[in-house]
């Protein structure tokens, strides 16, 4: 009688692993998000609508999402350049530069906010040089975007680096041998391969920036209708024991973030499909 041999693996079987995955995600993600919906639903539609359409709340949404989008776009450009330099070139101190990319991960965000405020304020090292030019960074939306750029650039660099390292240089050499210019080789050969990873880095940087609090609260100045971010407004309502109002604002941020990420993931899927079919 033949014996049926089961293929053994290091991790448990599918049933146990799937059950643990669902339980873990439910406790960490689904239940907390469900609590936001449940708490907000207890307000009633009229109170909910009055809370989320308050001019101060709408202004905070514009500041949060506008600066997060701007920072993510800046990180997409300069993060791409940093990743390209680290992968394609060898130079003295390369390992130090590569390690500095991860500094925003290790540095407490509050420390980063204090340092940026000190440097870019009117009396700071860089701020006092920009002041005669009429450029003010600290306590403006530009300062918020600067802080969000600082904490978001590692996501773009670390997402692009592995993909760049796997690019086959023979393909570039073949394109050049067929008469393609450097720019055409980059646009037609390299960039389509890097676009899905770039969109992923952009998404991670944007998502990180939308909910950022520690590095922004100092450099923003927290001026209502001007530089007040939505996470700070949520904290303010929590301190006032307005839990329903805080969850209502958080719910709107959650929905907008989800729709934004859904659109970006759709673009990433189309980019991956284009690369695969090419």
PDB file of C-alpha atoms in Angstrom:
ATOM      1  CA  UNK A   1       0.000   0.000   0.000  1.00  0.00           C
ATOM      2  CA  UNK A   2       1.480   3.262  -1.127  1.00  0.00           C
ATOM      3  CA  UNK A   3       1.934   5.912   1.493  1.00  0.00           C
ATOM      4  CA  UNK A   4       0.876   9.477   0.832  1.00  0.00           C
ATOM      5  CA  UNK A   5       3.682  11.827   1.695  1.00  0.00           C
ATOM      6  CA  UNK A   6       2.789  15.369   2.624  1.00  0.00           C
ATOM      7  CA  UNK A   7       5.168  18.071   1.608  1.00  0.00           C
ATOM      8  CA  UNK A   8       6.574  19.505   4.787  1.00  0.00           C
ATOM      9  CA  UNK A   9       7.372  23.183   5.207  1.00  0.00           C
ATOM     10  CA  UNK A  10       9.021  25.298   7.872  1.00  0.00           C
ATOM     11  CA  UNK A  11       5.870  27.340   8.499  1.00  0.00           C
ATOM     12  CA  UNK A  12       2.521  25.790   9.498  1.00  0.00           C
ATOM     13  CA  UNK A  13      -0.006  24.698   6.880  1.00  0.00           C
ATOM     14  CA  UNK A  14      -2.284  26.988   4.925  1.00  0.00           C
ATOM     15  CA  UNK A  15      -5.251  26.705   7.282  1.00  0.00           C
ATOM     16  CA  UNK A  16      -3.337  27.660  10.427  1.00  0.00           C
ATOM     17  CA  UNK A  17      -1.309  30.365   8.666  1.00  0.00           C
ATOM     18  CA  UNK A  18      -4.411  31.882   7.053  1.00  0.00           C
ATOM     19  CA  UNK A  19      -6.275  31.846  10.338  1.00  0.00           C
ATOM     20  CA  UNK A  20      -3.426  33.612  12.117  1.00  0.00           C
ATOM     21  CA  UNK A  21      -3.210  36.165   9.275  1.00  0.00           C
ATOM     22  CA  UNK A  22      -6.924  36.976   9.433  1.00  0.00           C
ATOM     23  CA  UNK A  23      -6.863  37.204  13.238  1.00  0.00           C
ATOM     24  CA  UNK A  24      -3.774  39.430  13.231  1.00  0.00           C
ATOM     25  CA  UNK A  25      -5.140  41.794  10.594  1.00  0.00           C
ATOM     26  CA  UNK A  26      -8.505  41.910  12.339  1.00  0.00           C
ATOM     27  CA  UNK A  27      -6.996  42.882  15.695  1.00  0.00           C
ATOM     28  CA  UNK A  28      -4.509  45.384  14.267  1.00  0.00           C
ATOM     29  CA  UNK A  29      -6.378  46.858  11.284  1.00  0.00           C
ATOM     30  CA  UNK A  30     -10.029  45.890  10.827  1.00  0.00           C
ATOM     31  CA  UNK A  31     -11.333  46.276  14.390  1.00  0.00           C
ATOM     32  CA  UNK A  32      -9.746  49.726  14.981  1.00  0.00           C
ATOM     33  CA  UNK A  33     -11.025  50.973  11.621  1.00  0.00           C
ATOM     34  CA  UNK A  34     -14.472  49.552  12.351  1.00  0.00           C
ATOM     35  CA  UNK A  35     -14.478  51.415  15.660  1.00  0.00           C
ATOM     36  CA  UNK A  36     -14.048  54.682  13.747  1.00  0.00           C
ATOM     37  CA  UNK A  37     -17.158  53.963  11.677  1.00  0.00           C
ATOM     38  CA  UNK A  38     -19.169  52.841  14.704  1.00  0.00           C
ATOM     39  CA  UNK A  39     -18.185  55.841  16.828  1.00  0.00           C
ATOM     40  CA  UNK A  40     -18.932  58.278  14.003  1.00  0.00           C
ATOM     41  CA  UNK A  41     -22.312  56.696  13.277  1.00  0.00           C
ATOM     42  CA  UNK A  42     -23.448  57.519  16.813  1.00  0.00           C
ATOM     43  CA  UNK A  43     -23.289  61.254  16.094  1.00  0.00           C
ATOM     44  CA  UNK A  44     -26.186  61.393  13.713  1.00  0.00           C
ATOM     45  CA  UNK A  45     -25.933  62.625  10.134  1.00  0.00           C
ATOM     46  CA  UNK A  46     -26.564  66.296  10.915  1.00  0.00           C
ATOM     47  CA  UNK A  47     -23.883  66.518  13.602  1.00  0.00           C
ATOM     48  CA  UNK A  48     -21.465  64.493  11.478  1.00  0.00           C
ATOM     49  CA  UNK A  49     -21.956  66.751   8.461  1.00  0.00           C
ATOM     50  CA  UNK A  50     -21.606  69.879  10.583  1.00  0.00           C
ATOM     51  CA  UNK A  51     -18.318  68.588  12.003  1.00  0.00           C
ATOM     52  CA  UNK A  52     -16.643  67.572   8.753  1.00  0.00           C
ATOM     53  CA  UNK A  53     -17.758  70.677   6.820  1.00  0.00           C
ATOM     54  CA  UNK A  54     -16.570  73.163   9.415  1.00  0.00           C
ATOM     55  CA  UNK A  55     -14.300  75.701   7.649  1.00  0.00           C
ATOM     56  CA  UNK A  56     -11.462  75.010  10.061  1.00  0.00           C
ATOM     57  CA  UNK A  57     -11.679  71.266   9.404  1.00  0.00           C
ATOM     58  CA  UNK A  58     -11.805  71.706   5.627  1.00  0.00           C
ATOM     59  CA  UNK A  59      -8.772  74.009   5.807  1.00  0.00           C
ATOM     60  CA  UNK A  60      -6.877  71.351   7.775  1.00  0.00           C
ATOM     61  CA  UNK A  61      -7.737  68.748   5.125  1.00  0.00           C
ATOM     62  CA  UNK A  62      -6.373  70.995   2.404  1.00  0.00           C
ATOM     63  CA  UNK A  63      -3.144  71.561   4.319  1.00  0.00           C
ATOM     64  CA  UNK A  64      -2.653  67.867   5.171  1.00  0.00           C
ATOM     65  CA  UNK A  65      -3.401  66.364   1.772  1.00  0.00           C
ATOM     66  CA  UNK A  66      -1.917  69.232  -0.236  1.00  0.00           C
ATOM     67  CA  UNK A  67       1.427  69.208   1.549  1.00  0.00           C
ATOM     68  CA  UNK A  68       1.502  65.385   1.606  1.00  0.00           C
ATOM     69  CA  UNK A  69       0.957  65.275  -2.150  1.00  0.00           C
ATOM     70  CA  UNK A  70       3.603  67.926  -2.752  1.00  0.00           C
ATOM     71  CA  UNK A  71       6.125  66.142  -0.525  1.00  0.00           C
ATOM     72  CA  UNK A  72       5.450  62.800  -2.221  1.00  0.00           C
ATOM     73  CA  UNK A  73       5.995  64.341  -5.659  1.00  0.00           C
ATOM     74  CA  UNK A  74       9.254  65.952  -4.535  1.00  0.00           C
ATOM     75  CA  UNK A  75      10.397  62.664  -3.025  1.00  0.00           C
ATOM     76  CA  UNK A  76       9.550  60.840  -6.240  1.00  0.00           C
ATOM     77  CA  UNK A  77      11.930  63.080  -8.190  1.00  0.00           C
ATOM     78  CA  UNK A  78      14.803  63.439  -5.757  1.00  0.00           C
ATOM     79  CA  UNK A  79      14.406  59.942  -4.315  1.00  0.00           C
ATOM     80  CA  UNK A  80      14.764  58.602  -7.849  1.00  0.00           C
ATOM     81  CA  UNK A  81      17.990  60.574  -8.312  1.00  0.00           C
ATOM     82  CA  UNK A  82      19.402  59.439  -4.950  1.00  0.00           C
ATOM     83  CA  UNK A  83      18.602  55.785  -5.697  1.00  0.00           C
ATOM     84  CA  UNK A  84      20.149  56.091  -9.177  1.00  0.00           C
ATOM     85  CA  UNK A  85      23.360  57.566  -7.791  1.00  0.00           C
ATOM     86  CA  UNK A  86      23.660  54.905  -5.082  1.00  0.00           C
ATOM     87  CA  UNK A  87      23.115  52.061  -7.558  1.00  0.00           C
ATOM     88  CA  UNK A  88      24.950  53.275 -10.653  1.00  0.00           C
ATOM     89  CA  UNK A  89      28.003  55.072  -9.262  1.00  0.00           C
ATOM     90  CA  UNK A  90      30.866  54.322  -6.925  1.00  0.00           C
ATOM     91  CA  UNK A  91      32.357  57.195  -4.921  1.00  0.00           C
ATOM     92  CA  UNK A  92      34.090  57.794  -1.580  1.00  0.00           C
ATOM     93  CA  UNK A  93      31.666  57.751   1.323  1.00  0.00           C
ATOM     94  CA  UNK A  94      28.976  55.856  -0.585  1.00  0.00           C
ATOM     95  CA  UNK A  95      28.168  53.615   2.378  1.00  0.00           C
ATOM     96  CA  UNK A  96      27.785  56.661   4.623  1.00  0.00           C
ATOM     97  CA  UNK A  97      25.367  58.305   2.194  1.00  0.00           C
ATOM     98  CA  UNK A  98      23.462  55.043   1.870  1.00  0.00           C
ATOM     99  CA  UNK A  99      23.148  54.830   5.660  1.00  0.00           C
ATOM    100  CA  UNK A 100      21.998  58.459   5.915  1.00  0.00           C
ATOM    101  CA  UNK A 101      18.990  57.622   3.745  1.00  0.00           C
ATOM    102  CA  UNK A 102      17.580  55.578   6.631  1.00  0.00           C
ATOM    103  CA  UNK A 103      18.134  58.342   9.183  1.00  0.00           C
ATOM    104  CA  UNK A 104      14.486  59.530   9.096  1.00  0.00           C
ATOM    105  CA  UNK A 105      13.462  55.984  10.097  1.00  0.00           C
ATOM    106  CA  UNK A 106      15.701  55.976  13.178  1.00  0.00           C
ATOM    107  CA  UNK A 107      15.317  59.615  14.218  1.00  0.00           C
ATOM    108  CA  UNK A 108      12.268  60.410  16.419  1.00  0.00           C
ATOM    109  CA  UNK A 109       9.906  62.589  14.407  1.00  0.00           C
ATOM    110  CA  UNK A 110       9.654  65.174  17.184  1.00  0.00           C
ATOM    111  CA  UNK A 111      13.442  65.585  17.150  1.00  0.00           C
ATOM    112  CA  UNK A 112      13.327  66.026  13.374  1.00  0.00           C
ATOM    113  CA  UNK A 113      10.628  68.681  13.724  1.00  0.00           C
ATOM    114  CA  UNK A 114      12.597  70.633  16.323  1.00  0.00           C
ATOM    115  CA  UNK A 115      15.791  70.437  14.259  1.00  0.00           C
ATOM    116  CA  UNK A 116      14.069  71.611  11.064  1.00  0.00           C
ATOM    117  CA  UNK A 117      12.342  74.439  12.909  1.00  0.00           C
ATOM    118  CA  UNK A 118      15.646  75.574  14.425  1.00  0.00           C
ATOM    119  CA  UNK A 119      17.432  75.557  11.069  1.00  0.00           C
ATOM    120  CA  UNK A 120      14.701  77.089   8.910  1.00  0.00           C
ATOM    121  CA  UNK A 121      13.226  79.659  11.303  1.00  0.00           C
ATOM    122  CA  UNK A 122      13.898  83.351  10.698  1.00  0.00           C
ATOM    123  CA  UNK A 123      16.882  83.224  13.049  1.00  0.00           C
ATOM    124  CA  UNK A 124      18.073  79.789  11.933  1.00  0.00           C
ATOM    125  CA  UNK A 125      21.185  78.948   9.941  1.00  0.00           C
ATOM    126  CA  UNK A 126      19.346  78.670   6.625  1.00  0.00           C
ATOM    127  CA  UNK A 127      16.247  80.698   7.471  1.00  0.00           C
ATOM    128  CA  UNK A 128      18.194  83.909   8.051  1.00  0.00           C
ATOM    129  CA  UNK A 129      19.793  83.534   4.619  1.00  0.00           C
ATOM    130  CA  UNK A 130      16.403  83.132   2.940  1.00  0.00           C
ATOM    131  CA  UNK A 131      14.708  85.910   4.874  1.00  0.00           C
ATOM    132  CA  UNK A 132      16.236  88.775   2.801  1.00  0.00           C
ATOM    133  CA  UNK A 133      14.959  87.016  -0.332  1.00  0.00           C
ATOM    134  CA  UNK A 134      11.417  87.032   1.015  1.00  0.00           C
ATOM    135  CA  UNK A 135      11.353  83.259   1.438  1.00  0.00           C
ATOM    136  CA  UNK A 136       9.836  82.031   4.687  1.00  0.00           C
ATOM    137  CA  UNK A 137       9.835  78.309   5.415  1.00  0.00           C
ATOM    138  CA  UNK A 138       9.163  77.770   9.110  1.00  0.00           C
ATOM    139  CA  UNK A 139       5.515  78.223  10.180  1.00  0.00           C
ATOM    140  CA  UNK A 140       4.263  78.036   6.588  1.00  0.00           C
ATOM    141  CA  UNK A 141       2.859  75.239   4.389  1.00  0.00           C
ATOM    142  CA  UNK A 142       6.283  75.152   2.719  1.00  0.00           C
ATOM    143  CA  UNK A 143       7.825  74.198   6.059  1.00  0.00           C
ATOM    144  CA  UNK A 144       5.256  71.439   6.501  1.00  0.00           C
ATOM    145  CA  UNK A 145       6.089  70.068   3.062  1.00  0.00           C
ATOM    146  CA  UNK A 146       9.797  70.203   3.940  1.00  0.00           C
ATOM    147  CA  UNK A 147       9.212  68.106   7.075  1.00  0.00           C
ATOM    148  CA  UNK A 148       7.091  65.605   5.149  1.00  0.00           C
ATOM    149  CA  UNK A 149       9.757  65.362   2.467  1.00  0.00           C
ATOM    150  CA  UNK A 150      12.342  64.572   5.129  1.00  0.00           C
ATOM    151  CA  UNK A 151      10.370  61.692   6.633  1.00  0.00           C
ATOM    152  CA  UNK A 152       9.209  60.291   3.277  1.00  0.00           C
ATOM    153  CA  UNK A 153      12.296  60.101   1.082  1.00  0.00           C
ATOM    154  CA  UNK A 154      13.548  56.719   2.421  1.00  0.00           C
ATOM    155  CA  UNK A 155      10.394  55.022   1.124  1.00  0.00           C
ATOM    156  CA  UNK A 156      11.108  56.052  -2.463  1.00  0.00           C
ATOM    157  CA  UNK A 157      14.836  55.306  -2.339  1.00  0.00           C
ATOM    158  CA  UNK A 158      14.504  51.883  -0.716  1.00  0.00           C
ATOM    159  CA  UNK A 159      11.684  50.895  -3.072  1.00  0.00           C
ATOM    160  CA  UNK A 160      13.614  51.820  -6.204  1.00  0.00           C
ATOM    161  CA  UNK A 161      17.056  50.488  -5.246  1.00  0.00           C
ATOM    162  CA  UNK A 162      16.363  46.736  -5.609  1.00  0.00           C
ATOM    163  CA  UNK A 163      14.627  47.240  -8.956  1.00  0.00           C
ATOM    164  CA  UNK A 164      17.468  49.369 -10.293  1.00  0.00           C
ATOM    165  CA  UNK A 165      20.014  46.769  -9.212  1.00  0.00           C
ATOM    166  CA  UNK A 166      18.164  44.088 -11.170  1.00  0.00           C
ATOM    167  CA  UNK A 167      18.047  46.061 -14.415  1.00  0.00           C
ATOM    168  CA  UNK A 168      20.069  44.313 -17.107  1.00  0.00           C
ATOM    169  CA  UNK A 169      22.758  46.584 -18.503  1.00  0.00           C
ATOM    170  CA  UNK A 170      22.869  44.449 -21.653  1.00  0.00           C
ATOM    171  CA  UNK A 171      19.497  45.882 -22.654  1.00  0.00           C
ATOM    172  CA  UNK A 172      20.849  49.418 -22.377  1.00  0.00           C
ATOM    173  CA  UNK A 173      23.935  48.473 -24.357  1.00  0.00           C
ATOM    174  CA  UNK A 174      21.780  46.920 -27.064  1.00  0.00           C
ATOM    175  CA  UNK A 175      19.658  50.080 -27.297  1.00  0.00           C
ATOM    176  CA  UNK A 176      22.760  52.255 -27.583  1.00  0.00           C
ATOM    177  CA  UNK A 177      24.256  49.971 -30.234  1.00  0.00           C
ATOM    178  CA  UNK A 178      21.051  50.388 -32.269  1.00  0.00           C
ATOM    179  CA  UNK A 179      21.487  54.153 -32.245  1.00  0.00           C
ATOM    180  CA  UNK A 180      19.275  55.203 -29.330  1.00  0.00           C
ATOM    181  CA  UNK A 181      20.359  58.274 -27.405  1.00  0.00           C
ATOM    182  CA  UNK A 182      20.822  58.226 -23.636  1.00  0.00           C
ATOM    183  CA  UNK A 183      17.577  60.089 -23.081  1.00  0.00           C
ATOM    184  CA  UNK A 184      15.617  57.803 -25.408  1.00  0.00           C
ATOM    185  CA  UNK A 185      17.136  54.741 -23.735  1.00  0.00           C
ATOM    186  CA  UNK A 186      16.051  56.045 -20.360  1.00  0.00           C
ATOM    187  CA  UNK A 187      12.528  56.985 -21.446  1.00  0.00           C
ATOM    188  CA  UNK A 188      11.772  53.930 -23.600  1.00  0.00           C
ATOM    189  CA  UNK A 189      13.775  51.192 -21.858  1.00  0.00           C
ATOM    190  CA  UNK A 190      14.554  52.031 -18.222  1.00  0.00           C
ATOM    191  CA  UNK A 191      11.705  54.224 -16.980  1.00  0.00           C
ATOM    192  CA  UNK A 192       8.867  51.792 -17.864  1.00  0.00           C
ATOM    193  CA  UNK A 193      10.634  49.125 -15.812  1.00  0.00           C
ATOM    194  CA  UNK A 194      11.041  51.490 -12.857  1.00  0.00           C
ATOM    195  CA  UNK A 195       7.584  53.097 -13.001  1.00  0.00           C
ATOM    196  CA  UNK A 196       5.732  50.461 -10.881  1.00  0.00           C
ATOM    197  CA  UNK A 197       8.356  50.700  -8.136  1.00  0.00           C
ATOM    198  CA  UNK A 198       8.302  54.497  -8.347  1.00  0.00           C
ATOM    199  CA  UNK A 199       4.513  54.503  -7.909  1.00  0.00           C
ATOM    200  CA  UNK A 200       4.897  52.210  -4.910  1.00  0.00           C
ATOM    201  CA  UNK A 201       7.439  54.547  -3.327  1.00  0.00           C
ATOM    202  CA  UNK A 202       5.191  57.528  -4.055  1.00  0.00           C
ATOM    203  CA  UNK A 203       2.249  55.750  -2.420  1.00  0.00           C
ATOM    204  CA  UNK A 204       4.235  54.869   0.702  1.00  0.00           C
ATOM    205  CA  UNK A 205       5.629  58.396   1.018  1.00  0.00           C
ATOM    206  CA  UNK A 206       2.174  59.936   0.553  1.00  0.00           C
ATOM    207  CA  UNK A 207       0.530  57.595   3.065  1.00  0.00           C
ATOM    208  CA  UNK A 208       3.277  58.287   5.596  1.00  0.00           C
ATOM    209  CA  UNK A 209       2.953  62.035   5.127  1.00  0.00           C
ATOM    210  CA  UNK A 210      -0.832  62.207   5.465  1.00  0.00           C
ATOM    211  CA  UNK A 211      -0.797  60.905   9.017  1.00  0.00           C
ATOM    212  CA  UNK A 212       2.445  62.554  10.152  1.00  0.00           C
ATOM    213  CA  UNK A 213       2.237  64.518  13.386  1.00  0.00           C
ATOM    214  CA  UNK A 214       5.505  64.679  15.321  1.00  0.00           C
ATOM    215  CA  UNK A 215       7.765  66.342  12.756  1.00  0.00           C
ATOM    216  CA  UNK A 216       5.065  68.775  11.598  1.00  0.00           C
ATOM    217  CA  UNK A 217       3.620  70.056  14.852  1.00  0.00           C
ATOM    218  CA  UNK A 218       6.671  72.245  15.577  1.00  0.00           C
ATOM    219  CA  UNK A 219       7.509  73.648  12.143  1.00  0.00           C
ATOM    220  CA  UNK A 220       3.896  74.291  11.123  1.00  0.00           C
ATOM    221  CA  UNK A 221       3.120  76.897  13.769  1.00  0.00           C
ATOM    222  CA  UNK A 222      -0.358  75.327  14.179  1.00  0.00           C
ATOM    223  CA  UNK A 223      -2.234  78.398  12.931  1.00  0.00           C
ATOM    224  CA  UNK A 224      -5.924  77.571  12.288  1.00  0.00           C
ATOM    225  CA  UNK A 225      -7.031  78.056   8.674  1.00  0.00           C
ATOM    226  CA  UNK A 226      -3.387  78.416   7.591  1.00  0.00           C
ATOM    227  CA  UNK A 227      -0.956  75.780   8.844  1.00  0.00           C
ATOM    228  CA  UNK A 228      -3.080  73.530  11.036  1.00  0.00           C
ATOM    229  CA  UNK A 229      -2.968  69.887   9.937  1.00  0.00           C
ATOM    230  CA  UNK A 230      -5.829  67.416  10.360  1.00  0.00           C
ATOM    231  CA  UNK A 231      -3.969  65.087  12.800  1.00  0.00           C
ATOM    232  CA  UNK A 232      -3.361  68.054  15.104  1.00  0.00           C
ATOM    233  CA  UNK A 233      -7.054  68.990  14.935  1.00  0.00           C
ATOM    234  CA  UNK A 234      -7.935  65.403  15.863  1.00  0.00           C
ATOM    235  CA  UNK A 235      -5.604  65.612  18.873  1.00  0.00           C
ATOM    236  CA  UNK A 236      -7.208  68.923  19.869  1.00  0.00           C
ATOM    237  CA  UNK A 237     -10.688  67.395  19.839  1.00  0.00           C
ATOM    238  CA  UNK A 238      -9.479  64.405  21.844  1.00  0.00           C
ATOM    239  CA  UNK A 239      -8.058  66.753  24.479  1.00  0.00           C
ATOM    240  CA  UNK A 240     -11.477  68.420  24.596  1.00  0.00           C
ATOM    241  CA  UNK A 241     -13.106  64.974  25.052  1.00  0.00           C
ATOM    242  CA  UNK A 242     -14.915  65.374  21.741  1.00  0.00           C
ATOM    243  CA  UNK A 243     -14.310  61.765  20.723  1.00  0.00           C
ATOM    244  CA  UNK A 244     -17.124  61.697  18.177  1.00  0.00           C
ATOM    245  CA  UNK A 245     -15.804  64.809  16.436  1.00  0.00           C
ATOM    246  CA  UNK A 246     -12.277  63.390  16.356  1.00  0.00           C
ATOM    247  CA  UNK A 247     -13.462  60.110  14.830  1.00  0.00           C
ATOM    248  CA  UNK A 248     -15.555  61.989  12.275  1.00  0.00           C
ATOM    249  CA  UNK A 249     -12.505  63.885  11.034  1.00  0.00           C
ATOM    250  CA  UNK A 250     -10.465  60.675  11.082  1.00  0.00           C
ATOM    251  CA  UNK A 251     -13.168  58.898   9.074  1.00  0.00           C
ATOM    252  CA  UNK A 252     -13.033  61.491   6.302  1.00  0.00           C
ATOM    253  CA  UNK A 253      -9.233  61.223   6.226  1.00  0.00           C
ATOM    254  CA  UNK A 254      -9.550  57.435   6.058  1.00  0.00           C
ATOM    255  CA  UNK A 255     -11.984  57.529   3.141  1.00  0.00           C
ATOM    256  CA  UNK A 256      -9.960  60.092   1.165  1.00  0.00           C
ATOM    257  CA  UNK A 257      -6.733  58.166   1.793  1.00  0.00           C
ATOM    258  CA  UNK A 258      -8.355  54.883   0.763  1.00  0.00           C
ATOM    259  CA  UNK A 259      -9.696  56.331  -2.483  1.00  0.00           C
ATOM    260  CA  UNK A 260      -6.334  57.932  -3.247  1.00  0.00           C
ATOM    261  CA  UNK A 261      -4.433  54.713  -2.611  1.00  0.00           C
ATOM    262  CA  UNK A 262      -6.971  52.780  -4.680  1.00  0.00           C
ATOM    263  CA  UNK A 263      -6.400  55.080  -7.649  1.00  0.00           C
ATOM    264  CA  UNK A 264      -2.616  54.865  -7.267  1.00  0.00           C
ATOM    265  CA  UNK A 265      -2.745  51.069  -7.015  1.00  0.00           C
ATOM    266  CA  UNK A 266      -4.856  50.996 -10.178  1.00  0.00           C
ATOM    267  CA  UNK A 267      -2.229  53.072 -11.972  1.00  0.00           C
ATOM    268  CA  UNK A 268       0.477  50.765 -10.640  1.00  0.00           C
ATOM    269  CA  UNK A 269      -1.439  47.707 -11.876  1.00  0.00           C
ATOM    270  CA  UNK A 270      -1.761  49.234 -15.331  1.00  0.00           C
ATOM    271  CA  UNK A 271       1.943  50.085 -15.359  1.00  0.00           C
ATOM    272  CA  UNK A 272       2.846  46.515 -14.361  1.00  0.00           C
ATOM    273  CA  UNK A 273       0.538  45.153 -17.031  1.00  0.00           C
ATOM    274  CA  UNK A 274       2.121  47.393 -19.665  1.00  0.00           C
ATOM    275  CA  UNK A 275       5.621  46.288 -18.670  1.00  0.00           C
ATOM    276  CA  UNK A 276       4.635  42.607 -18.702  1.00  0.00           C
ATOM    277  CA  UNK A 277       2.978  42.816 -22.106  1.00  0.00           C
ATOM    278  CA  UNK A 278       5.817  44.835 -23.652  1.00  0.00           C
TER     279      UNK A 278
END
